[in-house]
CSV table of C-alpha atoms in Angstrom, one decimal:
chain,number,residue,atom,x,y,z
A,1418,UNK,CA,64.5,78.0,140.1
A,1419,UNK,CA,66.2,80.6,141.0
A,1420,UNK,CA,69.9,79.3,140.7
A,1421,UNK,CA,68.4,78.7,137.1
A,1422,UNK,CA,67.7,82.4,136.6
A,1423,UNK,CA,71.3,83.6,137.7
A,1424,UNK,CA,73.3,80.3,135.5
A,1425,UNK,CA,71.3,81.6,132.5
A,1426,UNK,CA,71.8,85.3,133.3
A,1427,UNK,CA,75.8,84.7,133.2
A,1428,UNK,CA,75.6,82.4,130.7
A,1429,UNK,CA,73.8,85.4,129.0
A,1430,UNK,CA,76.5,87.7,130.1
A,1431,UNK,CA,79.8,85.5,128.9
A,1432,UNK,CA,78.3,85.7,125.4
A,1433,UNK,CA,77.7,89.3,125.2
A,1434,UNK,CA,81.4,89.6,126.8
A,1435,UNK,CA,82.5,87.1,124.0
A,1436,UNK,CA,80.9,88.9,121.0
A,1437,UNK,CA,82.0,92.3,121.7
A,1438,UNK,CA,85.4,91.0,122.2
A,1439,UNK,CA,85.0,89.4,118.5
A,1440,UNK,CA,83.6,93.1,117.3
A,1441,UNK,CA,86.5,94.7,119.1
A,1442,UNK,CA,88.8,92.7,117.5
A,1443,UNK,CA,87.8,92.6,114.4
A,1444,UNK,CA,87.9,96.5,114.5
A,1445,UNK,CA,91.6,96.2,115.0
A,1446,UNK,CA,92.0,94.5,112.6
A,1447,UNK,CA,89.9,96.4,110.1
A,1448,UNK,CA,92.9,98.9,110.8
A,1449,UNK,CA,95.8,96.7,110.5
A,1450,UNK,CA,96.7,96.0,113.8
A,1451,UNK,CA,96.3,92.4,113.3
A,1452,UNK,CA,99.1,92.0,111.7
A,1453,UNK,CA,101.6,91.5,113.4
A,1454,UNK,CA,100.5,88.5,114.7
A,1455,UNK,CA,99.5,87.3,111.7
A,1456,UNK,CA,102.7,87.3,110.1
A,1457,UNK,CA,105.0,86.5,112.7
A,1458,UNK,CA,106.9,84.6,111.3
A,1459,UNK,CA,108.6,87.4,108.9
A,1460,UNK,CA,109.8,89.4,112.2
A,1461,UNK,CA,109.6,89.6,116.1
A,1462,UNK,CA,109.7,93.4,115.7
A,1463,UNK,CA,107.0,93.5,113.1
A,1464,UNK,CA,105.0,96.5,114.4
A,1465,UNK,CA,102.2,97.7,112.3
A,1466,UNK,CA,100.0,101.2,112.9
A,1467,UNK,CA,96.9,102.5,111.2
A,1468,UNK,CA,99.2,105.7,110.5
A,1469,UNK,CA,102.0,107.4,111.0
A,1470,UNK,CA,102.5,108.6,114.8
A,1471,UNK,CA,102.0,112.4,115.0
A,1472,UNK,CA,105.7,112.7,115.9
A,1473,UNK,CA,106.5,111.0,112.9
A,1474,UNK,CA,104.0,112.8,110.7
A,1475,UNK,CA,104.7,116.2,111.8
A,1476,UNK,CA,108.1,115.6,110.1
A,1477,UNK,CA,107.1,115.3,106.5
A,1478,UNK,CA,106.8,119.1,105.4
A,1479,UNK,CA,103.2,120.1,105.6
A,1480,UNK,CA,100.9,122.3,103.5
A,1481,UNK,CA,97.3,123.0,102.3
A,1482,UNK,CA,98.0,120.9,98.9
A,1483,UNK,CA,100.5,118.5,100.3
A,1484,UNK,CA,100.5,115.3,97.9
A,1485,UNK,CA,102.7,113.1,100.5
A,1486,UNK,CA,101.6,111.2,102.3
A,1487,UNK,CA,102.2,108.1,104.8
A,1488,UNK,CA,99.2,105.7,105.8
A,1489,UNK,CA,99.7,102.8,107.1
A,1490,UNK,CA,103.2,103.0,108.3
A,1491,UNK,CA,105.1,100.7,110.5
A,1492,UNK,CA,107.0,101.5,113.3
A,1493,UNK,CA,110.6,100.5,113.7
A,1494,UNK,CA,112.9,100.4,116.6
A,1495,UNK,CA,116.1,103.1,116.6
A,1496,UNK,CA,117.9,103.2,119.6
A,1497,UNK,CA,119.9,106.4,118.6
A,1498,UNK,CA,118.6,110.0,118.3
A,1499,UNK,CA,117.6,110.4,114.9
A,1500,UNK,CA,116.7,114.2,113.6
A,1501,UNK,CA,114.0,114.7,110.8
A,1502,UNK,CA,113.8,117.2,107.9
A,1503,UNK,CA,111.9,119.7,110.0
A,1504,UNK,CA,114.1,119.8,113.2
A,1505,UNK,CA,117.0,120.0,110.7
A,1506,UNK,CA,116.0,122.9,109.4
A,1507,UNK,CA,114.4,125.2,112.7
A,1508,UNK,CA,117.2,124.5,115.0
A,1509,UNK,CA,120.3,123.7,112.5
A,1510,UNK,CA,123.2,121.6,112.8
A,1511,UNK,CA,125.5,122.5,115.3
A,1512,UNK,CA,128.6,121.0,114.2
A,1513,UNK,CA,130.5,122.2,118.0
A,1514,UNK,CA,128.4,120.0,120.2
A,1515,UNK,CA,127.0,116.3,119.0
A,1516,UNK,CA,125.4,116.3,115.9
A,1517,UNK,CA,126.3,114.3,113.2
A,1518,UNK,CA,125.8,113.9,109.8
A,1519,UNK,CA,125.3,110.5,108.5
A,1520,UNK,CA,126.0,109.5,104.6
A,1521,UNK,CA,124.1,106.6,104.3
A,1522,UNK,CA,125.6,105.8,100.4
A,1523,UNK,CA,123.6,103.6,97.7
A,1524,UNK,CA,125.6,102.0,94.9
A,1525,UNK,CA,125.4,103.5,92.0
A,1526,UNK,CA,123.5,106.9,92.8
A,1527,UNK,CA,126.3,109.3,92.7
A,1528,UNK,CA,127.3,108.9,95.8
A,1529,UNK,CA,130.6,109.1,95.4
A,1530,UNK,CA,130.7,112.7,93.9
A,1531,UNK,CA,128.5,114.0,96.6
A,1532,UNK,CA,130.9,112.3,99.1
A,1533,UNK,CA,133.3,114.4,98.2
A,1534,UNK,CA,131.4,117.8,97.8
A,1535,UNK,CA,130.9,116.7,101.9
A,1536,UNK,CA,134.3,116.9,102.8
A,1537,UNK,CA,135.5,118.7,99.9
A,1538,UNK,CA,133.8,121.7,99.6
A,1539,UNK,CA,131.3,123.0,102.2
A,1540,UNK,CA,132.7,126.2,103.5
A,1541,UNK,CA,133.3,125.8,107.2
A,1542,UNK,CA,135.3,127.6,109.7
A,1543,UNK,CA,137.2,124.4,110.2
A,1544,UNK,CA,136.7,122.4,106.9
A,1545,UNK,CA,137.8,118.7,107.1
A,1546,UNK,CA,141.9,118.2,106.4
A,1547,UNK,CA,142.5,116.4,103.1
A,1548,UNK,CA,145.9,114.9,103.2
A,1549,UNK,CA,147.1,114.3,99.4
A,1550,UNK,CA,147.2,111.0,98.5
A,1551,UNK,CA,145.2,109.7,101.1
A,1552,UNK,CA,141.4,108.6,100.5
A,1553,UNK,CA,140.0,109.6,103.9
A,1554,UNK,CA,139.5,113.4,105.0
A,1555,UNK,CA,139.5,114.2,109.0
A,1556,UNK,CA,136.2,116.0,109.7
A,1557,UNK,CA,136.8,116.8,113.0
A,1558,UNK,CA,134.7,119.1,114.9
A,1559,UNK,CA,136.2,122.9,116.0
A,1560,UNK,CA,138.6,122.8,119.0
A,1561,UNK,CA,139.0,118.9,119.0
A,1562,UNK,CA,141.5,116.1,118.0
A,1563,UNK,CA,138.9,112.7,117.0
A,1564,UNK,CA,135.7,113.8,117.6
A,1565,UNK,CA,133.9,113.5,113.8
A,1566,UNK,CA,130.9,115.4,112.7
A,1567,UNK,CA,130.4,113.6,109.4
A,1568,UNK,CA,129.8,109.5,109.2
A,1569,UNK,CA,131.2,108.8,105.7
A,1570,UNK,CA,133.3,106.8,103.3
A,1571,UNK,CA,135.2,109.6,102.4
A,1572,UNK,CA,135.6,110.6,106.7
A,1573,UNK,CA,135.6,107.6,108.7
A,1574,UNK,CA,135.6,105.1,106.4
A,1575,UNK,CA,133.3,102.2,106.2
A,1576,UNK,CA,133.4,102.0,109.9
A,1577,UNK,CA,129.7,99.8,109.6
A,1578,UNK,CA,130.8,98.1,107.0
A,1579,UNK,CA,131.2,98.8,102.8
A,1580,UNK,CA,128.1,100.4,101.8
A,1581,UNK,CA,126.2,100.2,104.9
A,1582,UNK,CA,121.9,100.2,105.0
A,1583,UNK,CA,119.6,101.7,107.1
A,1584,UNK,CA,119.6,98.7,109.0
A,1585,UNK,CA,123.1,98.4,109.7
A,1586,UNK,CA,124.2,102.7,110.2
A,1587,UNK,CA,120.9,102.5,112.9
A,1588,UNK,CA,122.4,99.9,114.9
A,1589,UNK,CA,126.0,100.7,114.5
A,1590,UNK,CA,126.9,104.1,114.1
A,1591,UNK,CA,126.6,105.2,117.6
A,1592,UNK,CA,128.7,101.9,118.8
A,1593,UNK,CA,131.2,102.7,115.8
A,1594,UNK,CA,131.9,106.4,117.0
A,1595,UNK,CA,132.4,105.7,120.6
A,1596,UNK,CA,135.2,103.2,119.8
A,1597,UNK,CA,137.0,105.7,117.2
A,1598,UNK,CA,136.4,108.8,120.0
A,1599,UNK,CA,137.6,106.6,123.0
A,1600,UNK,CA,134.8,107.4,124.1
A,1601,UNK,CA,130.6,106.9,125.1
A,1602,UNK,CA,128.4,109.5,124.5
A,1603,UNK,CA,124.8,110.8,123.0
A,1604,UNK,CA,124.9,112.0,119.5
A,1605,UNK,CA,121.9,113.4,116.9
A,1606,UNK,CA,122.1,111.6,113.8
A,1607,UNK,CA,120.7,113.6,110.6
A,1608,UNK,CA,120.8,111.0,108.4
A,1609,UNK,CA,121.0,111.8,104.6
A,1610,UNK,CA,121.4,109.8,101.0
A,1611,UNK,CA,120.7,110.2,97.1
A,1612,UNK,CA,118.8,108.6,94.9
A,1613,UNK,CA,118.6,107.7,91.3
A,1614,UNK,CA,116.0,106.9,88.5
A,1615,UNK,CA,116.4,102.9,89.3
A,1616,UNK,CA,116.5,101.8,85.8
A,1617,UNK,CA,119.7,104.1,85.0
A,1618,UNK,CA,121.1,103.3,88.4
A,1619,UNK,CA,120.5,99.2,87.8
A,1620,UNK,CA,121.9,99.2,84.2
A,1621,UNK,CA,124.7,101.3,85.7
A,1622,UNK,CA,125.2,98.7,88.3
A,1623,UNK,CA,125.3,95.5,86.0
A,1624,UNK,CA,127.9,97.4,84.0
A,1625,UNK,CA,130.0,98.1,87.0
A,1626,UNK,CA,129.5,94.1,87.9
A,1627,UNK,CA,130.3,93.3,84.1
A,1628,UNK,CA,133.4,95.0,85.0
A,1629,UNK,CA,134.5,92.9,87.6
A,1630,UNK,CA,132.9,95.0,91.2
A,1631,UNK,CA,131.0,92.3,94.0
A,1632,UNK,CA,130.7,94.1,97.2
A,1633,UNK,CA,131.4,91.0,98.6
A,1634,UNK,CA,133.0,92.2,101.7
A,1635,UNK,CA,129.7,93.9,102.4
A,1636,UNK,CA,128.7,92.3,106.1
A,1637,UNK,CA,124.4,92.6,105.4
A,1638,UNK,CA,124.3,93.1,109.7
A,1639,UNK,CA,120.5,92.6,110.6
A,1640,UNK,CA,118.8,91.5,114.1
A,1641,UNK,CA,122.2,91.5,115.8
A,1642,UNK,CA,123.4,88.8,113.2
A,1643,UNK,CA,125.9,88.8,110.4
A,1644,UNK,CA,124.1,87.5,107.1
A,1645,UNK,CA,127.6,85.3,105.4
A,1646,UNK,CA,125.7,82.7,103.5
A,1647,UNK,CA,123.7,84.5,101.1
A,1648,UNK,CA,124.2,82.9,97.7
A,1649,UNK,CA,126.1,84.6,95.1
A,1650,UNK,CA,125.2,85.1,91.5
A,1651,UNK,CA,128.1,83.6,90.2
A,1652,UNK,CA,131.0,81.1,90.9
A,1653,UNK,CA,134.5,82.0,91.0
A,1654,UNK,CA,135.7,85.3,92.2
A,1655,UNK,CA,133.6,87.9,90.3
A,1656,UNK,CA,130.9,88.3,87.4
A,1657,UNK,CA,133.0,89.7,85.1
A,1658,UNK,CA,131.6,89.5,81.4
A,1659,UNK,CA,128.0,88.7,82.9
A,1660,UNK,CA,125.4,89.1,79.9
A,1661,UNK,CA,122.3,91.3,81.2
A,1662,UNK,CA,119.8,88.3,81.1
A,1663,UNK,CA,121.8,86.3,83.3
A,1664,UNK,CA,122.3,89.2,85.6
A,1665,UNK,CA,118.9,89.9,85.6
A,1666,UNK,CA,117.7,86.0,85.7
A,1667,UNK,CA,119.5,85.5,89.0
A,1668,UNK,CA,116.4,85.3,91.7
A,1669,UNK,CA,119.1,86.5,94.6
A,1670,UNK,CA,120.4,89.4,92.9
A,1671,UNK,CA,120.8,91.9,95.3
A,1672,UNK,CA,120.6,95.0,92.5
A,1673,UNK,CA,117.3,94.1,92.2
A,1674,UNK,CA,115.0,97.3,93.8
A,1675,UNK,CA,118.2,98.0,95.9
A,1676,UNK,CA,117.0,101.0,97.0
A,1677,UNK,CA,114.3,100.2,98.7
A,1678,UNK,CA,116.2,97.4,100.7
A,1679,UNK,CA,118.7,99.7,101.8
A,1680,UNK,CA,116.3,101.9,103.1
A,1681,UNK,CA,114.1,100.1,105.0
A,1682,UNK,CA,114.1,98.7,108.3
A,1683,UNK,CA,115.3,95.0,107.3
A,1684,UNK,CA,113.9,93.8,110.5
A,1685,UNK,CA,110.6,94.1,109.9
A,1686,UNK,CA,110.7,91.4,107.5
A,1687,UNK,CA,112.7,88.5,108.5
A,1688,UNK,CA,116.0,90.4,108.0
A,1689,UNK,CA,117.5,87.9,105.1
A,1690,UNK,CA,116.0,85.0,106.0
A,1691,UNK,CA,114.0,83.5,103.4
A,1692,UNK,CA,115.2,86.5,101.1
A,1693,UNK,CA,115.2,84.8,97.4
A,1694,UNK,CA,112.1,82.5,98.4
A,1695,UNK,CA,108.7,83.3,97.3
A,1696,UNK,CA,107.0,82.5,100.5
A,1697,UNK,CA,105.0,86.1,101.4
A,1698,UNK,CA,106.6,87.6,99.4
A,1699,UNK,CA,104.2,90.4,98.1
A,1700,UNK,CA,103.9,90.9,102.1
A,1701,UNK,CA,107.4,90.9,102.2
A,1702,UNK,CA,107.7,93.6,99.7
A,1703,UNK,CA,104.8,95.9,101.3
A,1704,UNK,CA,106.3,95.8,104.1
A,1705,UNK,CA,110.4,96.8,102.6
A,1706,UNK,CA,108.6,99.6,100.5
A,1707,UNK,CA,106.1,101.2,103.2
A,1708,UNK,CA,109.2,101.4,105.9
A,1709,UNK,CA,111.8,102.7,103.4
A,1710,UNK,CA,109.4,105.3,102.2
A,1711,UNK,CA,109.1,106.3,105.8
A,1712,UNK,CA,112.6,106.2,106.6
A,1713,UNK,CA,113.5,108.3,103.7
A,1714,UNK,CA,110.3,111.2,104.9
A,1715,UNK,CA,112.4,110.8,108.4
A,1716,UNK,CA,115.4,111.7,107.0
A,1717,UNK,CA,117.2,115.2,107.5
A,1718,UNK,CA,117.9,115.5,104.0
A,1719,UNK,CA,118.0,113.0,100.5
A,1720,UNK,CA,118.7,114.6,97.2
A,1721,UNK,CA,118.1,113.2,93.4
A,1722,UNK,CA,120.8,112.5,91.3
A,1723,UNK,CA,118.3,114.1,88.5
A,1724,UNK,CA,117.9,117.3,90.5
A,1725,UNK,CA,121.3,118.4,91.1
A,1726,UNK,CA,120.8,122.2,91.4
A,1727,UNK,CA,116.8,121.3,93.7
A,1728,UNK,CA,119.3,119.0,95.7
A,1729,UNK,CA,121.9,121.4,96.5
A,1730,UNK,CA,119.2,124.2,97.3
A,1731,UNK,CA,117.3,122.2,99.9
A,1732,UNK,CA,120.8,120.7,101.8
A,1733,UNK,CA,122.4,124.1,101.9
A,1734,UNK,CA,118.9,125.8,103.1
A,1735,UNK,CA,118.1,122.8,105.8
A,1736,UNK,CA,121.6,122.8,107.5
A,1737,UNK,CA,122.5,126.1,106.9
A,1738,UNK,CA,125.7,125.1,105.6
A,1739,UNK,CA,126.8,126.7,101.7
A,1740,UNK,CA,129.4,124.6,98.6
A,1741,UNK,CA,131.2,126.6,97.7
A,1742,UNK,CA,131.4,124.8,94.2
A,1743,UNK,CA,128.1,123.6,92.8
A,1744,UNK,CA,126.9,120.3,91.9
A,1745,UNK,CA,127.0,119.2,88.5
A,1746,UNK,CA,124.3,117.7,87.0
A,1747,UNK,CA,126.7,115.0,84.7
A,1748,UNK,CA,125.6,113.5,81.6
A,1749,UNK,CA,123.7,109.7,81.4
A,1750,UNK,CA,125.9,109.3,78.3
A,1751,UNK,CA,126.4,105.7,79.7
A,1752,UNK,CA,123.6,104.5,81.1
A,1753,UNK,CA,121.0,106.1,78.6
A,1754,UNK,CA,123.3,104.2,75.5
A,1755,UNK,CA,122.6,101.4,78.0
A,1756,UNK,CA,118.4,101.7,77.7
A,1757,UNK,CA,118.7,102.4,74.1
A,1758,UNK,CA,120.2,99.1,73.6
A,1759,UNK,CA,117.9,97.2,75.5
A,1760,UNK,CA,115.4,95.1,73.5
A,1761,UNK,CA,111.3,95.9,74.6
A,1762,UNK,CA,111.3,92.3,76.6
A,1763,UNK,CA,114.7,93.3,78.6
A,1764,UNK,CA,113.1,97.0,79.0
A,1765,UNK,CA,109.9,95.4,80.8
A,1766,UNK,CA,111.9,93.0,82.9
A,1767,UNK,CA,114.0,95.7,84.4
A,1768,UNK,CA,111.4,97.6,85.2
A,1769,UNK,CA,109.5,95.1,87.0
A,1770,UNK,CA,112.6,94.2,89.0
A,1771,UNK,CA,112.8,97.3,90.2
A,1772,UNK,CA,109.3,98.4,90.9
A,1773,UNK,CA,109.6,99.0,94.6
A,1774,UNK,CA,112.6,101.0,93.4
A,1775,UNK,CA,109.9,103.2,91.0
A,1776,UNK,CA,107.7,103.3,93.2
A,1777,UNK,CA,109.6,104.4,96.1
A,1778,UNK,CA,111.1,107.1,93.2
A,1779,UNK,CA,108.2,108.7,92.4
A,1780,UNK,CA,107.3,108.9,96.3
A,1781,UNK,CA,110.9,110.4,96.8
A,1782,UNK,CA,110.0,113.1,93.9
A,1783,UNK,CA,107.0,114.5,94.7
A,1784,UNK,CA,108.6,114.8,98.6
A,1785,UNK,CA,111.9,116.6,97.5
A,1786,UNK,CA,109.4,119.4,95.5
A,1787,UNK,CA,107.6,119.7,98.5
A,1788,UNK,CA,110.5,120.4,100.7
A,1789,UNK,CA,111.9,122.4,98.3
A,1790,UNK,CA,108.5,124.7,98.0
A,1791,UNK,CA,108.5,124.7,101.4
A,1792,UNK,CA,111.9,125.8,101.6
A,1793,UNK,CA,111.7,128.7,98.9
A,1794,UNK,CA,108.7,130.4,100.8
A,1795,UNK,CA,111.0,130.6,103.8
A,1796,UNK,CA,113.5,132.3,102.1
A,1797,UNK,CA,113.8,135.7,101.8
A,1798,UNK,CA,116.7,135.6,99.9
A,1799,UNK,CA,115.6,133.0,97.2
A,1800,UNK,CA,116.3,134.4,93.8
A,1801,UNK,CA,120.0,135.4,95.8
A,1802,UNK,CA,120.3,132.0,97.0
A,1803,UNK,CA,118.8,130.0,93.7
A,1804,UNK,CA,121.0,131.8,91.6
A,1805,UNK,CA,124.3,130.9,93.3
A,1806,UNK,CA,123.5,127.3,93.1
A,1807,UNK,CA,122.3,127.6,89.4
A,1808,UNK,CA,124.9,130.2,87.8
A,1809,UNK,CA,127.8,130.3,90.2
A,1810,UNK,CA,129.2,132.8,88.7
A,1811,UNK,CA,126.8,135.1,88.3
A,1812,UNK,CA,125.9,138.1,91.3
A,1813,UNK,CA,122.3,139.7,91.2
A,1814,UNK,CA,122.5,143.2,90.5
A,1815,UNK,CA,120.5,145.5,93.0
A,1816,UNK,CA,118.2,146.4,90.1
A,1817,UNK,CA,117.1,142.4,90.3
A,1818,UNK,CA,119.3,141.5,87.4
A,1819,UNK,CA,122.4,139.4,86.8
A,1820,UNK,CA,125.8,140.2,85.7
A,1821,UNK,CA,128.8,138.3,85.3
């Protein structure tokens, strides 16, 4: 009888183990961190958290009516020293000991121009050498021969290869510098970029594609593997002459919502594998657009090709670092004739090929105007500083007024 009692009592005892392990569970993955496992297949390093990590969280400029925000963010894997907007801005960048600034530059954003207000036209002690006639400037730091403080197109050259992602500058700058210097060392990478309205910046991309560009030689580097046999729009050697539908009907078009892509941690979803099939696909997109919104809050600094003048505030406030010509906020002649030419069925469909593009936009937005109100109520010298970047040529008179 009594070796009854005691097999019912821990047969009584394994359920109650059993069902709170079910009720634990199914807690976790109440809060998302279930997945992972449930959608292995997309990537080994799929890590997904109920929020953002405090470290991570602490980066994104705080204040009592703070619109930003991150939930549900997924960790990543970065095994260089990356700074964030914050650290940027309390301790600086020291361009004499192992900080680095790295361009991470999107087709099509203006990237080009800003490029060259890098090497160009910051005012430095030692500003990078510009020999004529040659497309690369050497941005060396103060007192040395090869060691670079800028990671550029226009200073190293694509050294990770022709417009490089996230993906590919987090795994290969650090590996890229130590073979140009000669030599192995630990850096801190503040990584920057620009971004554009993505319905200019697409038209203005299928117009540069109509003219003949491909990127081909770009190397898509993801997991530790070379991506060479994703399919290509077209046959031959370029697109040139390609009609928008057709651009726009091509299921593997990289322009589609390239922002996004080249800001998120490509890892997380299966790198390029499976990339113009429809299998979870809407997962495959949550996850791209939740990791490049938090990638671009990480960042030491991103500007908007729409907000030249905000732009140029909030990089010469967060590194410390002054133009000493302004940026100019150009003209959409071009891609704005573009829109207007669009029929209301083309209109819709390039919106809704790029609407991780929008949506990662409008996040990008409301983030710069926080960091740039954050920014102005640090500064003592704001209406000084604002009205350098806006009238150049204007000084402030001591009455508060401005002269020419």
């Amino acid at each position: 009888m009594k070796r009854w009692v005691k097999m019912i009592r821990f047969i009584g005892g394994l359920c109650l183990a059993t069902l709170l392990g079910i009720a634990y569970v199914s807690y976790l993955c109440h809060n998302s961190l279930c997945l992972a496992s449930e959608h292995s297949s997309l990537s080994s390093r799929y890590s997904v958290i109920s929020s953002i990590s405090s470290s991570s969280r602490s980066d994104i400029p705080s204040s009592p009516t703070s619109t930003v925000k991150l939930m549900g963010g997924i960790a990543s894997t970065v095994n260089i020293e990356l700074v964030a907007f914050e650290e940027a801005y309390d301790m600086g960048f020291d361009i004499t000991n192992r900080d680095v600034i790295v361009f991470l530059h999107i087709q099509k954003t203006g990237g080009t121009t800003f490029g060259r207000h890098l090497v160009r036209d910051l005012n430095l002690e030692n500003p990078c050498n510009c020999p004529r006639k040659r497309k690369r400037c050497d941005c060396f730091r103060p007192n040395t021969i090869n060691e670079q403080w800028l990671f550029s197109r226009y200073s190293t050259g694509w050294k990770c290869g022709l417009h490089a992602d996230w993906t590919e500058l987090t795994d290969c700058v650090e590996g890229a510098l130590d073979e140009y210097e000669g030599s192995s060392r630990k850096r801190r990478y503040f990584f920057i970029t620009v971004l554009r309205d993505p319905i200019h910046r697409y038209l203005s991309e299928f117009r540069h594609v109509q003219r003949g560009a491909t990127w081909k030689s770009a190397r898509h580097w993801c997991g530790g593997q070379e991506f060479t046999s994703l399919p290509h729009c077209y046959k031959g050697s370029n697109w040139t002459g390609v009609e928008l539908d057709e651009f726009m009907n091509c299921s593997y078009n990289l322009a589609h919502n390239r922002q996004t892509r080249m800001l998120a941690d490509l890892t997380l979803a299966g790198c390029y594998t499976g990339y113009n099939t429809t299998a979870d696909q809407l997962e495959r997109d949550r996850i791209l657009l939740q990791s490049a919104k938090q990638n671009l809050a990480n960042m030491a600094y991103f500007g908007l090709t729409e907000e030249q003048a905000i732009s140029q505030y909030i990089f010469e406030r967060t590194f410390h670092l002054d133009f000493a010509n302004p940026f100019d906020q150009a003209n959409a002649t071009l891609s704005a004739q573009a829109i207007a030419e669009l029929t209301p069925v083309q209109n819709e469909r390039v919106r809704q090929l790029n609407s991780l593009d929008n949506e990662l936009l409008e996040f990008a937005r409301q983030l710069l105007q926080e960091r740039f109100r954050l920014l102005k109520r640090r500064d003592p010298h704001f209406r000084r500083n604002w009205l350098r970047v806006v009238h150049p040529h204007k000084t402030e008179t001591s009455d508060g007024n401005s002269s020419i």
